[in-house]
CSV table of C-alpha atoms and ligand atoms in Angstrom, one decimal:
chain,number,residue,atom,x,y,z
A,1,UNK,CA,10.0,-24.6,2.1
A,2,UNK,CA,13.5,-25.3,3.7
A,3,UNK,CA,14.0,-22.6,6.1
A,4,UNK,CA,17.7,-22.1,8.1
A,5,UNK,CA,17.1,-23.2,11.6
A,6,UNK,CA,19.4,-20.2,12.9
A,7,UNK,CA,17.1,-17.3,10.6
A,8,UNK,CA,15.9,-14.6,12.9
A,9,UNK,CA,12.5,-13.2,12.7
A,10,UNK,CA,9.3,-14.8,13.1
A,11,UNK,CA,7.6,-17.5,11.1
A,12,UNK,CA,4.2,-18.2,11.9
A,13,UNK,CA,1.2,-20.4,10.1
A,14,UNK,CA,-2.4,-19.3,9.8
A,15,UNK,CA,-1.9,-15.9,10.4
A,16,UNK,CA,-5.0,-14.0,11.1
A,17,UNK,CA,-4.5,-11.2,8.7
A,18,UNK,CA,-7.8,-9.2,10.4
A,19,UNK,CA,-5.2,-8.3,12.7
A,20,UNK,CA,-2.9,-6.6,9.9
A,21,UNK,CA,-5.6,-5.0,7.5
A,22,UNK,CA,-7.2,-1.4,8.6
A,23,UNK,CA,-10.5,-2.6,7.5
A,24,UNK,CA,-9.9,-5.7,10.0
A,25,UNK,CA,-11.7,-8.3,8.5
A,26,UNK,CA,-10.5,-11.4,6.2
A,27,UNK,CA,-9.3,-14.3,6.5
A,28,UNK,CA,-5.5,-16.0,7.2
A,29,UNK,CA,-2.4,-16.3,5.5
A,30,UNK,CA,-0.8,-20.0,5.5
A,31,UNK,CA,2.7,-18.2,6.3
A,32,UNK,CA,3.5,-15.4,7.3
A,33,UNK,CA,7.1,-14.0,8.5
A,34,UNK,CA,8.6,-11.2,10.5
A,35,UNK,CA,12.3,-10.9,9.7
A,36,UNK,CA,14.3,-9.1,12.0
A,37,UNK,CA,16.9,-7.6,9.9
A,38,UNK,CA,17.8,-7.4,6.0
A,39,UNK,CA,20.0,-10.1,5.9
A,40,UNK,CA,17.0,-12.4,7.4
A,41,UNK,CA,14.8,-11.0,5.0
A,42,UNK,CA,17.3,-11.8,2.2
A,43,UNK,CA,18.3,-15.5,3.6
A,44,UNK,CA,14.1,-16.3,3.4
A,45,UNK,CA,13.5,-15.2,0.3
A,46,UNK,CA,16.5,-17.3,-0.9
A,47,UNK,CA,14.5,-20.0,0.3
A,48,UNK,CA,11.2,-19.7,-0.5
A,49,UNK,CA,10.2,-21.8,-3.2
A,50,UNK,CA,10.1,-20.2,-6.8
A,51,UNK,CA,6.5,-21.1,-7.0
A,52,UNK,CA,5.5,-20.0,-3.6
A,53,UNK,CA,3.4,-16.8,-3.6
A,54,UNK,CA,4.8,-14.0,-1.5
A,55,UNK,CA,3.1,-11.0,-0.7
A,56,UNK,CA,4.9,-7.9,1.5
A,57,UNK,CA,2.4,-5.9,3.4
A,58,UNK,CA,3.1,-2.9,5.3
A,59,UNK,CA,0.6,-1.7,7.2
A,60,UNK,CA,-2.2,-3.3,5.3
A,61,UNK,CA,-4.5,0.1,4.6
A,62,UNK,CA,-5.0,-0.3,1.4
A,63,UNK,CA,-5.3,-4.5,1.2
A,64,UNK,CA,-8.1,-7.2,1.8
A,65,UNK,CA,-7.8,-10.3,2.1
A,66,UNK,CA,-10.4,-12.7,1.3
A,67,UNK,CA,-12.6,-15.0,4.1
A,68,UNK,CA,-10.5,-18.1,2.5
A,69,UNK,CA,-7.1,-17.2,3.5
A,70,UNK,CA,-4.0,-16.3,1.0
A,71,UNK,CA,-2.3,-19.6,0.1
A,72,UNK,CA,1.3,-18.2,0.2
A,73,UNK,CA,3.9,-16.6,2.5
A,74,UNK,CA,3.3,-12.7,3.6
A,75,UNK,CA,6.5,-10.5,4.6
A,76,UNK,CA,5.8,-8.0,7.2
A,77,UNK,CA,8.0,-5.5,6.6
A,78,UNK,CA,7.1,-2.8,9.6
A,79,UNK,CA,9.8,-4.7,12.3
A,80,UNK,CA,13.1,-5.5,10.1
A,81,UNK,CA,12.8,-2.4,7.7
A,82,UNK,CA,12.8,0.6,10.0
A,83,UNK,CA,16.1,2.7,9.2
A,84,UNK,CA,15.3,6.6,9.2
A,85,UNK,CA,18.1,8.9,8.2
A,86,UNK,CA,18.9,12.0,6.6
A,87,UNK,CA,21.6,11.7,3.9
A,88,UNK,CA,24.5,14.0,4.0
A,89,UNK,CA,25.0,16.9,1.2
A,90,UNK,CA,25.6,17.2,-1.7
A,91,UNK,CA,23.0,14.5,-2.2
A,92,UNK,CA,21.0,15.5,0.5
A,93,UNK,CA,17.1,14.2,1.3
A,94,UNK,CA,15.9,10.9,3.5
A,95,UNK,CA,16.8,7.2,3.1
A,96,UNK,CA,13.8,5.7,4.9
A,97,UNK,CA,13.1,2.2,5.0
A,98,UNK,CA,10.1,0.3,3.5
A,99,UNK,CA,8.5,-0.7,6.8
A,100,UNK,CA,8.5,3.1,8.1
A,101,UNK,CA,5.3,4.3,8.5
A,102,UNK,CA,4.7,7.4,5.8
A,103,UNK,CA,3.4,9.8,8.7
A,104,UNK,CA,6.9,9.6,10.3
A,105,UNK,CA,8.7,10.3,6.8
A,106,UNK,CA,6.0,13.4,7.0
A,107,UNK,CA,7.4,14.7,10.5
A,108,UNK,CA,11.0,13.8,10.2
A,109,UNK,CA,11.3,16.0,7.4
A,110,UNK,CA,9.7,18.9,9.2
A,111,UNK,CA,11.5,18.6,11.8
A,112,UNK,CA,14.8,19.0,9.5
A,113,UNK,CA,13.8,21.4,7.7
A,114,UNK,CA,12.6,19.6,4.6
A,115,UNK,CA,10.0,20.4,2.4
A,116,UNK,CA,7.8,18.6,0.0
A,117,UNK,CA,7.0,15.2,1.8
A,118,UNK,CA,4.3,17.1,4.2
A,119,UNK,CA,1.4,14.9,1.8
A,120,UNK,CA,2.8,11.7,3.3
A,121,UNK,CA,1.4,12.8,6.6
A,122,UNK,CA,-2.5,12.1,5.7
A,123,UNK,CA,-1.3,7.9,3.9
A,124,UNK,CA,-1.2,5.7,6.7
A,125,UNK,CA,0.9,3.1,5.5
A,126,UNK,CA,4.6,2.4,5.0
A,127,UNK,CA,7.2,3.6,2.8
A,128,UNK,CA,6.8,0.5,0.8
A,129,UNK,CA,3.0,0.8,0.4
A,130,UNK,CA,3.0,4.1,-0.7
A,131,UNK,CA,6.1,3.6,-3.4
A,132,UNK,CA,3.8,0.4,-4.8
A,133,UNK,CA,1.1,2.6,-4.7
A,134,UNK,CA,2.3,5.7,-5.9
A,135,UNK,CA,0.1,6.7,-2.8
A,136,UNK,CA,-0.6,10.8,-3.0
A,137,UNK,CA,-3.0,13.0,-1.7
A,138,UNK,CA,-3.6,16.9,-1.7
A,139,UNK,CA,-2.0,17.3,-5.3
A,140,UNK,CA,1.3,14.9,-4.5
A,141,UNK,CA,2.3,11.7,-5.2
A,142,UNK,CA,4.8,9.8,-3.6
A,143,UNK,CA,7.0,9.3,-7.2
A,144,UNK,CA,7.3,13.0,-7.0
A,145,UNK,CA,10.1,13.0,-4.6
A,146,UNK,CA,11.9,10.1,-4.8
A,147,UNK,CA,15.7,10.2,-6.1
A,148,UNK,CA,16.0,6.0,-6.2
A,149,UNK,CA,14.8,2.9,-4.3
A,150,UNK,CA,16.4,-0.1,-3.3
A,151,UNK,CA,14.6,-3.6,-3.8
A,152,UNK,CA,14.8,-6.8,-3.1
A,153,UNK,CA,13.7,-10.1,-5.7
A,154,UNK,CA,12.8,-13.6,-5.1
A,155,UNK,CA,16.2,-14.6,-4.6
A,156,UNK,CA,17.3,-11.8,-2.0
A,157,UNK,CA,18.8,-10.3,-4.4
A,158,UNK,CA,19.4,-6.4,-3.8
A,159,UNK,CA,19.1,-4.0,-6.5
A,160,UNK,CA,19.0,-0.1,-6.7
A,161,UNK,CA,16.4,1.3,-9.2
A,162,UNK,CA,15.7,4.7,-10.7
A,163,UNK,CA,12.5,6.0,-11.2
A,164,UNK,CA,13.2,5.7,-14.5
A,165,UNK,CA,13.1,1.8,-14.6
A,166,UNK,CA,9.2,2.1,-13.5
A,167,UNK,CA,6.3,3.1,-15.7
A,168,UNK,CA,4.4,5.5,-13.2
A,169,UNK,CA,0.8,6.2,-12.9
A,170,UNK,CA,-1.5,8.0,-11.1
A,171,UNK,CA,-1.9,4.9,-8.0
A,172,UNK,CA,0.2,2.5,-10.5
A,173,UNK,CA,4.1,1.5,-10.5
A,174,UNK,CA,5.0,-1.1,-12.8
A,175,UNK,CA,8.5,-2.2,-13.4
A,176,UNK,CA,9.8,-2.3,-16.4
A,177,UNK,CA,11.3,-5.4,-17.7
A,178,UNK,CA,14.6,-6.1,-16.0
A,179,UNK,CA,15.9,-6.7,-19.6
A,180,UNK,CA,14.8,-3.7,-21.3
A,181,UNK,CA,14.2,-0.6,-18.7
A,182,UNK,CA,13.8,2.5,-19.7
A,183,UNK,CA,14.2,1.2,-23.4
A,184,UNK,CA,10.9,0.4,-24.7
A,185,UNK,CA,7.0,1.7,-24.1
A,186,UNK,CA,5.3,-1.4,-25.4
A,187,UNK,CA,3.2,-2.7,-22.6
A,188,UNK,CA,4.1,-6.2,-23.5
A,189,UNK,CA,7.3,-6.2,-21.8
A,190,UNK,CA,6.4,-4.6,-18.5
A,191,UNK,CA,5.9,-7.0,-15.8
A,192,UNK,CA,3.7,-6.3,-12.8
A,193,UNK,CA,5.0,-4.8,-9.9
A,194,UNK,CA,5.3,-6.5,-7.3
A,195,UNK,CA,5.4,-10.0,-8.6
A,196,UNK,CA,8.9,-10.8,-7.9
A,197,UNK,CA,10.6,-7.5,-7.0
A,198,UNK,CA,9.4,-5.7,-3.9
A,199,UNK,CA,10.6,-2.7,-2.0
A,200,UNK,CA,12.8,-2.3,1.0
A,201,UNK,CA,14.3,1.5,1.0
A,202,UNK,CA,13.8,5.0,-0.8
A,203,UNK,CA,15.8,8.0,-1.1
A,204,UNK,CA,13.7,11.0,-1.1
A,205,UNK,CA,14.9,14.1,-2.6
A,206,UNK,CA,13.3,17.4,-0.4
A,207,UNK,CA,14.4,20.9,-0.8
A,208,UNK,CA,15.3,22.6,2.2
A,209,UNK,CA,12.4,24.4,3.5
A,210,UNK,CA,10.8,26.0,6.6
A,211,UNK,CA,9.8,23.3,9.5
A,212,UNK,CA,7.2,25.4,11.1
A,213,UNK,CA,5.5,25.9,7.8
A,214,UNK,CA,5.7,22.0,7.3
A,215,UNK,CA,4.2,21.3,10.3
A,216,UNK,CA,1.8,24.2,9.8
A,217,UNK,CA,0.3,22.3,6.2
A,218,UNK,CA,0.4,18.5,8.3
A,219,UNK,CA,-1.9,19.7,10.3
A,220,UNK,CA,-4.2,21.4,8.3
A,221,UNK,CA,-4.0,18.2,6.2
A,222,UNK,CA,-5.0,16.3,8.9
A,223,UNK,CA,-7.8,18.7,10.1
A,224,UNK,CA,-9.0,18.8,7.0
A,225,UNK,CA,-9.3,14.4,6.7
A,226,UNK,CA,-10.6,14.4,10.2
A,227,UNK,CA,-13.5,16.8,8.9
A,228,UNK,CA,-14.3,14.5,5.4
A,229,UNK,CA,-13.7,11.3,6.2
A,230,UNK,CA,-15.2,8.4,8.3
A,231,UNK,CA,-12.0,7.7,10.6
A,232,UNK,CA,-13.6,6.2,13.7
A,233,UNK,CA,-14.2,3.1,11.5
A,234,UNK,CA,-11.9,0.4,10.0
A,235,UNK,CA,-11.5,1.3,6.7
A,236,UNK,CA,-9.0,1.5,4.0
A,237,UNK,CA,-9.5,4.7,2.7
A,238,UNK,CA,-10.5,5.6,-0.8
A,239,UNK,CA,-11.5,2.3,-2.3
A,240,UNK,CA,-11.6,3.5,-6.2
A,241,UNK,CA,-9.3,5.3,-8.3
A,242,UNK,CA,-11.1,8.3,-9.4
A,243,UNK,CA,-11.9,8.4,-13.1
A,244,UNK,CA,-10.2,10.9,-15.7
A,245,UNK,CA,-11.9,14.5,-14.7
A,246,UNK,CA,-14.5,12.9,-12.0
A,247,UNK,CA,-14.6,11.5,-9.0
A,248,UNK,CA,-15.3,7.7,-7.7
A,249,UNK,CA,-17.0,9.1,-4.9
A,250,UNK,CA,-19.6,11.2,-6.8
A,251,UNK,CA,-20.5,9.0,-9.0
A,252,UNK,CA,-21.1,6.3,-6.5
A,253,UNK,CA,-23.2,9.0,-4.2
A,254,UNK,CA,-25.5,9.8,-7.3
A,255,UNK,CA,-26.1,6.2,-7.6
A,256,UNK,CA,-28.0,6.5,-4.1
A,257,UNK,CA,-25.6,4.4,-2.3
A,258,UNK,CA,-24.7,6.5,0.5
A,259,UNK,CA,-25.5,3.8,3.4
A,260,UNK,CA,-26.1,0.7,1.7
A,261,UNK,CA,-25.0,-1.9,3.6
A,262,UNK,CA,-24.0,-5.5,3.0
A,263,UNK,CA,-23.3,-7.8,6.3
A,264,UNK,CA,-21.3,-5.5,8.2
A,265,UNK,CA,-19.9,-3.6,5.4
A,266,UNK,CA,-21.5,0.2,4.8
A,267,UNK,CA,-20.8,2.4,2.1
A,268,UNK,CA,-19.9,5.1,4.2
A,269,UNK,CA,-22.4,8.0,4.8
A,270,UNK,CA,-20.0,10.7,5.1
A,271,UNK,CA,-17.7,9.6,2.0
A,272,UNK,CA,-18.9,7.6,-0.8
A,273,UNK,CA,-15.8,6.2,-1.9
A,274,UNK,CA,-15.0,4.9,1.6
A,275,UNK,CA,-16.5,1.5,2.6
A,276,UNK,CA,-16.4,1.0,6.5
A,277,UNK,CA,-16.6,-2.1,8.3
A,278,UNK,CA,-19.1,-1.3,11.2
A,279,UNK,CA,-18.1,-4.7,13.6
A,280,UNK,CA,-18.7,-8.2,12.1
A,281,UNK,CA,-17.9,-7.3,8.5
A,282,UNK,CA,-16.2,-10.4,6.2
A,283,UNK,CA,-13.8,-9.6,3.3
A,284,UNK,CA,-17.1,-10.9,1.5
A,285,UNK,CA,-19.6,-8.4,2.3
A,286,UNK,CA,-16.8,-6.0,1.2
A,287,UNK,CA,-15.9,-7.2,-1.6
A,288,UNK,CA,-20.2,-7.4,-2.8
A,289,UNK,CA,-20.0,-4.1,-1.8
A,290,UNK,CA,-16.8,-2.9,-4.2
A,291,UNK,CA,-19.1,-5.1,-7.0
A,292,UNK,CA,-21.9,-3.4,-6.3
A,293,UNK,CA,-20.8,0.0,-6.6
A,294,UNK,CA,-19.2,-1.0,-9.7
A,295,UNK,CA,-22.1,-2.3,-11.5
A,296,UNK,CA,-24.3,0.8,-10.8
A,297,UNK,CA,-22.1,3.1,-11.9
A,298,UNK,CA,-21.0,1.4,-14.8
A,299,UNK,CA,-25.1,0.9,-15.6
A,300,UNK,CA,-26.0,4.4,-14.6
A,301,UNK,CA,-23.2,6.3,-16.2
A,302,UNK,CA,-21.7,4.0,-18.1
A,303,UNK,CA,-18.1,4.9,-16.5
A,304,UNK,CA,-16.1,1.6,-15.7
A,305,UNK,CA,-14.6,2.5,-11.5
A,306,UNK,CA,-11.0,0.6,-11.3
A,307,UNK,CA,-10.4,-0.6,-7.6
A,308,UNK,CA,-7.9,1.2,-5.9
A,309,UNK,CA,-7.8,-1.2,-3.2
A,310,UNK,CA,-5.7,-4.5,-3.3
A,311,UNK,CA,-7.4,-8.1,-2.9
A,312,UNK,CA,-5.5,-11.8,-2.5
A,313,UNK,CA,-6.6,-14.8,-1.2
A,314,UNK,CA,-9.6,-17.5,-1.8
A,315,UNK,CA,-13.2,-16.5,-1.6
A,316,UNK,CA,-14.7,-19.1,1.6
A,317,UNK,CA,-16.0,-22.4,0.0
A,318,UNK,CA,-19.8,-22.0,0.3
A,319,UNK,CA,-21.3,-23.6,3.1
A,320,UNK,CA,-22.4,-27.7,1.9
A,321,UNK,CA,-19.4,-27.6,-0.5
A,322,UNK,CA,-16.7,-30.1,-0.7
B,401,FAD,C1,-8.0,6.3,6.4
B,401,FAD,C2,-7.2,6.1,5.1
B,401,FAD,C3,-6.8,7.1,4.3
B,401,FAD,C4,-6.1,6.9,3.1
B,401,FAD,N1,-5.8,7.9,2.3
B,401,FAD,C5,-5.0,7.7,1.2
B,401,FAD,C6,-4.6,8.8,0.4
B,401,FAD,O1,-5.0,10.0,0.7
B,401,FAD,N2,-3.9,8.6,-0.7
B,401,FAD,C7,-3.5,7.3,-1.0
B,401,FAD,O2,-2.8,7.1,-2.0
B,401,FAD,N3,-3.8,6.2,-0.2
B,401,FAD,C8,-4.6,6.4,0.9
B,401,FAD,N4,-4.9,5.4,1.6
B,401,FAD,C9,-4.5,4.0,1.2
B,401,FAD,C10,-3.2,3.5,1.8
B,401,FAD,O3,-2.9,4.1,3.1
B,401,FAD,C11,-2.0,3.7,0.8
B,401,FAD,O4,-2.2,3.0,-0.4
B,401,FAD,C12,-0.7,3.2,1.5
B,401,FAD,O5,0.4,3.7,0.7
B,401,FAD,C13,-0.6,1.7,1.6
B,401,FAD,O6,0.5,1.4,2.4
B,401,FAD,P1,0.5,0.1,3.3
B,401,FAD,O7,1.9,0.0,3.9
B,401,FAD,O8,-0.6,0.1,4.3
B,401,FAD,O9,0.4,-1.0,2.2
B,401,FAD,P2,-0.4,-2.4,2.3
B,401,FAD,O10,-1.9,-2.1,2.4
B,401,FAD,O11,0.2,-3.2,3.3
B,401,FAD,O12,-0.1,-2.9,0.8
B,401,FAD,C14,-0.7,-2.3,-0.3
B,401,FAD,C15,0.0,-2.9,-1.6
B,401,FAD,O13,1.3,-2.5,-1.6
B,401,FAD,C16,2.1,-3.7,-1.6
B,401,FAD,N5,3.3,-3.5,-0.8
B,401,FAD,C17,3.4,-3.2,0.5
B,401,FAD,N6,4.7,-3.1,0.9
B,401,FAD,C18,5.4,-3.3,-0.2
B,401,FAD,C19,6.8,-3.3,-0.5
B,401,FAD,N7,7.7,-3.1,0.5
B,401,FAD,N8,7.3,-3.6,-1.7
B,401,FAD,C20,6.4,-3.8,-2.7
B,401,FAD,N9,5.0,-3.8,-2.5
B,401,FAD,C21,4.6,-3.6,-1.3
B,401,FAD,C22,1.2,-4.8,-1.1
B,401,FAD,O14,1.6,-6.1,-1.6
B,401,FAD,C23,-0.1,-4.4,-1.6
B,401,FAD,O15,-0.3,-4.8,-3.0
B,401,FAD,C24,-5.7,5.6,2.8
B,401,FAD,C25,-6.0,4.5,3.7
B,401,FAD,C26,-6.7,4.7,4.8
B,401,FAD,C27,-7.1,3.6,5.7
């Protein structure tokens, strides 16, 4: 990879990425960079090799990656992607930037009197996590109220996209193929997203509203978290995608699993679909965890649980192994 001498941001090698994941445990990324603006951002990618893999992480809370490190380059996007703004009428709403933590979005449009993105206060990740994720909770999802996004591909290219270019599911966003969006419904010309299209702003469209009332549902929101799930440990939240008319974590509790541990990893007493990593947990113990759960479920009840959680990089080469 030829990189300008005179880019700004930070390029490092063997990036621990325990130090970016909320389950803090995996192994490192061969690359990793911080750009410090856009236009840094956009001058990388343009030189990146085509057949370099390049992953954007946010604030990793919903991403593992495994003991043998992730081969490719990782964008950070938290540092070069923070604009925050509210957009003037007639269009009204918030441009927020991919790295911006959700949460913020959440209190930023109380605090001017916008309704509708209070949800975004209990998903702690970015902007960009939760549009890739169609990250929701309490009823919403993040889809719901956005107007467009802008993006970036593999060549810094900038684009703006309407939802309507994106086949959206409940914690799914594909893209639809560049050549065809919004024209067809055949599954064989969607590509993946993100393979070579990422993130880097939203518009958010939010009614006007009442702020105190806003602020009033964030925090029973985040009463009610605090009371269900197991915060004092890294996790990263829900770790399945909960069936059609069930729930991962019921399914998984009937199973007996409540507690089971492997290495370091537990699946969390208080919340079955959580696994938690109680100190010295590897992306390995979590990962036989996810498989385990998966196999009893599927053998007890015959229901098939889809991770909700993201994993890249190489398993560890057994110990004795070439
Ligand atoms: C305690 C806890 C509670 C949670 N509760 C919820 C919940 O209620 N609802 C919910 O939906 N999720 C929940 N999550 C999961 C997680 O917070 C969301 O999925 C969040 O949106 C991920 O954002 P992130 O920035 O951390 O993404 P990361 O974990 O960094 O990345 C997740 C995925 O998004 C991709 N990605 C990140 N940024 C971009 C970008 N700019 N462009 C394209 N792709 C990108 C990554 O490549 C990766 O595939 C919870 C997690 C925790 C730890």
């Amino acid at each position: 990879m030829q990189i300008e001498t005179d880019l700004r941001g930070e390029l490092r090698r063997n990036e621990p990425m325990a130090r970016h994941v909320s389950w803090r445990a995996g192994g490192v990324a061969d690359r990793s960079y911080f750009p410090a603006a856009l236009a840094d951002l956009r001058a990388f990618l343009g030189a990146v090799a085509a057949d370099e893999p390049v992953c954007f992480v946010g604030l990793g809370s919903n991403l593992l990656v495994r003991d043998g490190g992730f081969r490719g380059t990782v964008v950070f996007t938290h540092r070069a992607l923070a604009g925050l703004h509210l957009l003037d009428p007639p269009t009204g709403g918030i441009y927020a930037e991919a790295g911006v933590a959700s949460p913020k979005v959440a209190r930023f449009a109380a605090l001017n009197n916008l309704t509708g993105a209070e949800f975004l206060a209990g998903i702690p990740g970015t902007v960009g996590g939760a549009l890739a994720m169609n990250a929701g909770c309490f009823g919403r999802e993040t889809w719901e109220i956005v107007a467009r996004v802008r993006t970036i591909d593999r060549a810094g290219r900038l684009y703006e996209r309407a939802p309507a270019d994106y086949r959206i599911e409940y914690r799914s966003v594909v893209l639809k193929d560049k050549a065809g969006a919004g024209a067809s419904s055949d599954s064989s010309s969607l590509i993946p997203h993100p393979s070579d299209e990422w993130f880097v702003a939203a518009v958010f469209k939010l009614p006007r509203g009442n702020g105190m009332q806003s602020r009033r549902t964030i925090k029973e929101l985040l009463q009610r978290r605090i009371a269900t799930q197991p915060l004092d440990q890294p996790n990263a939240g829900s770790v399945f995608r909960n069936p059609p008319g069930d729930y991962a974590a019921r399914l998984i509790e009937q199973c007996g699993l409540k507690g089971h541990a492997v290495g370091g990893a537990v699946i969390s007493p208080r919340h079955a679909n959580f696994i938690v990593n109680t100190g010295t947990a590897r992306a390995a113990d979590i990962e036989s965890l996810i498989e385990l759960a998966q196999a009893a479920v599927q053998s007890r009840f015959g229901i098939t649980l889809e991770r909700e959680v993201r994993i890249i990089g190489e398993a560890r080469a057994k110990s004795g192994a070439l």
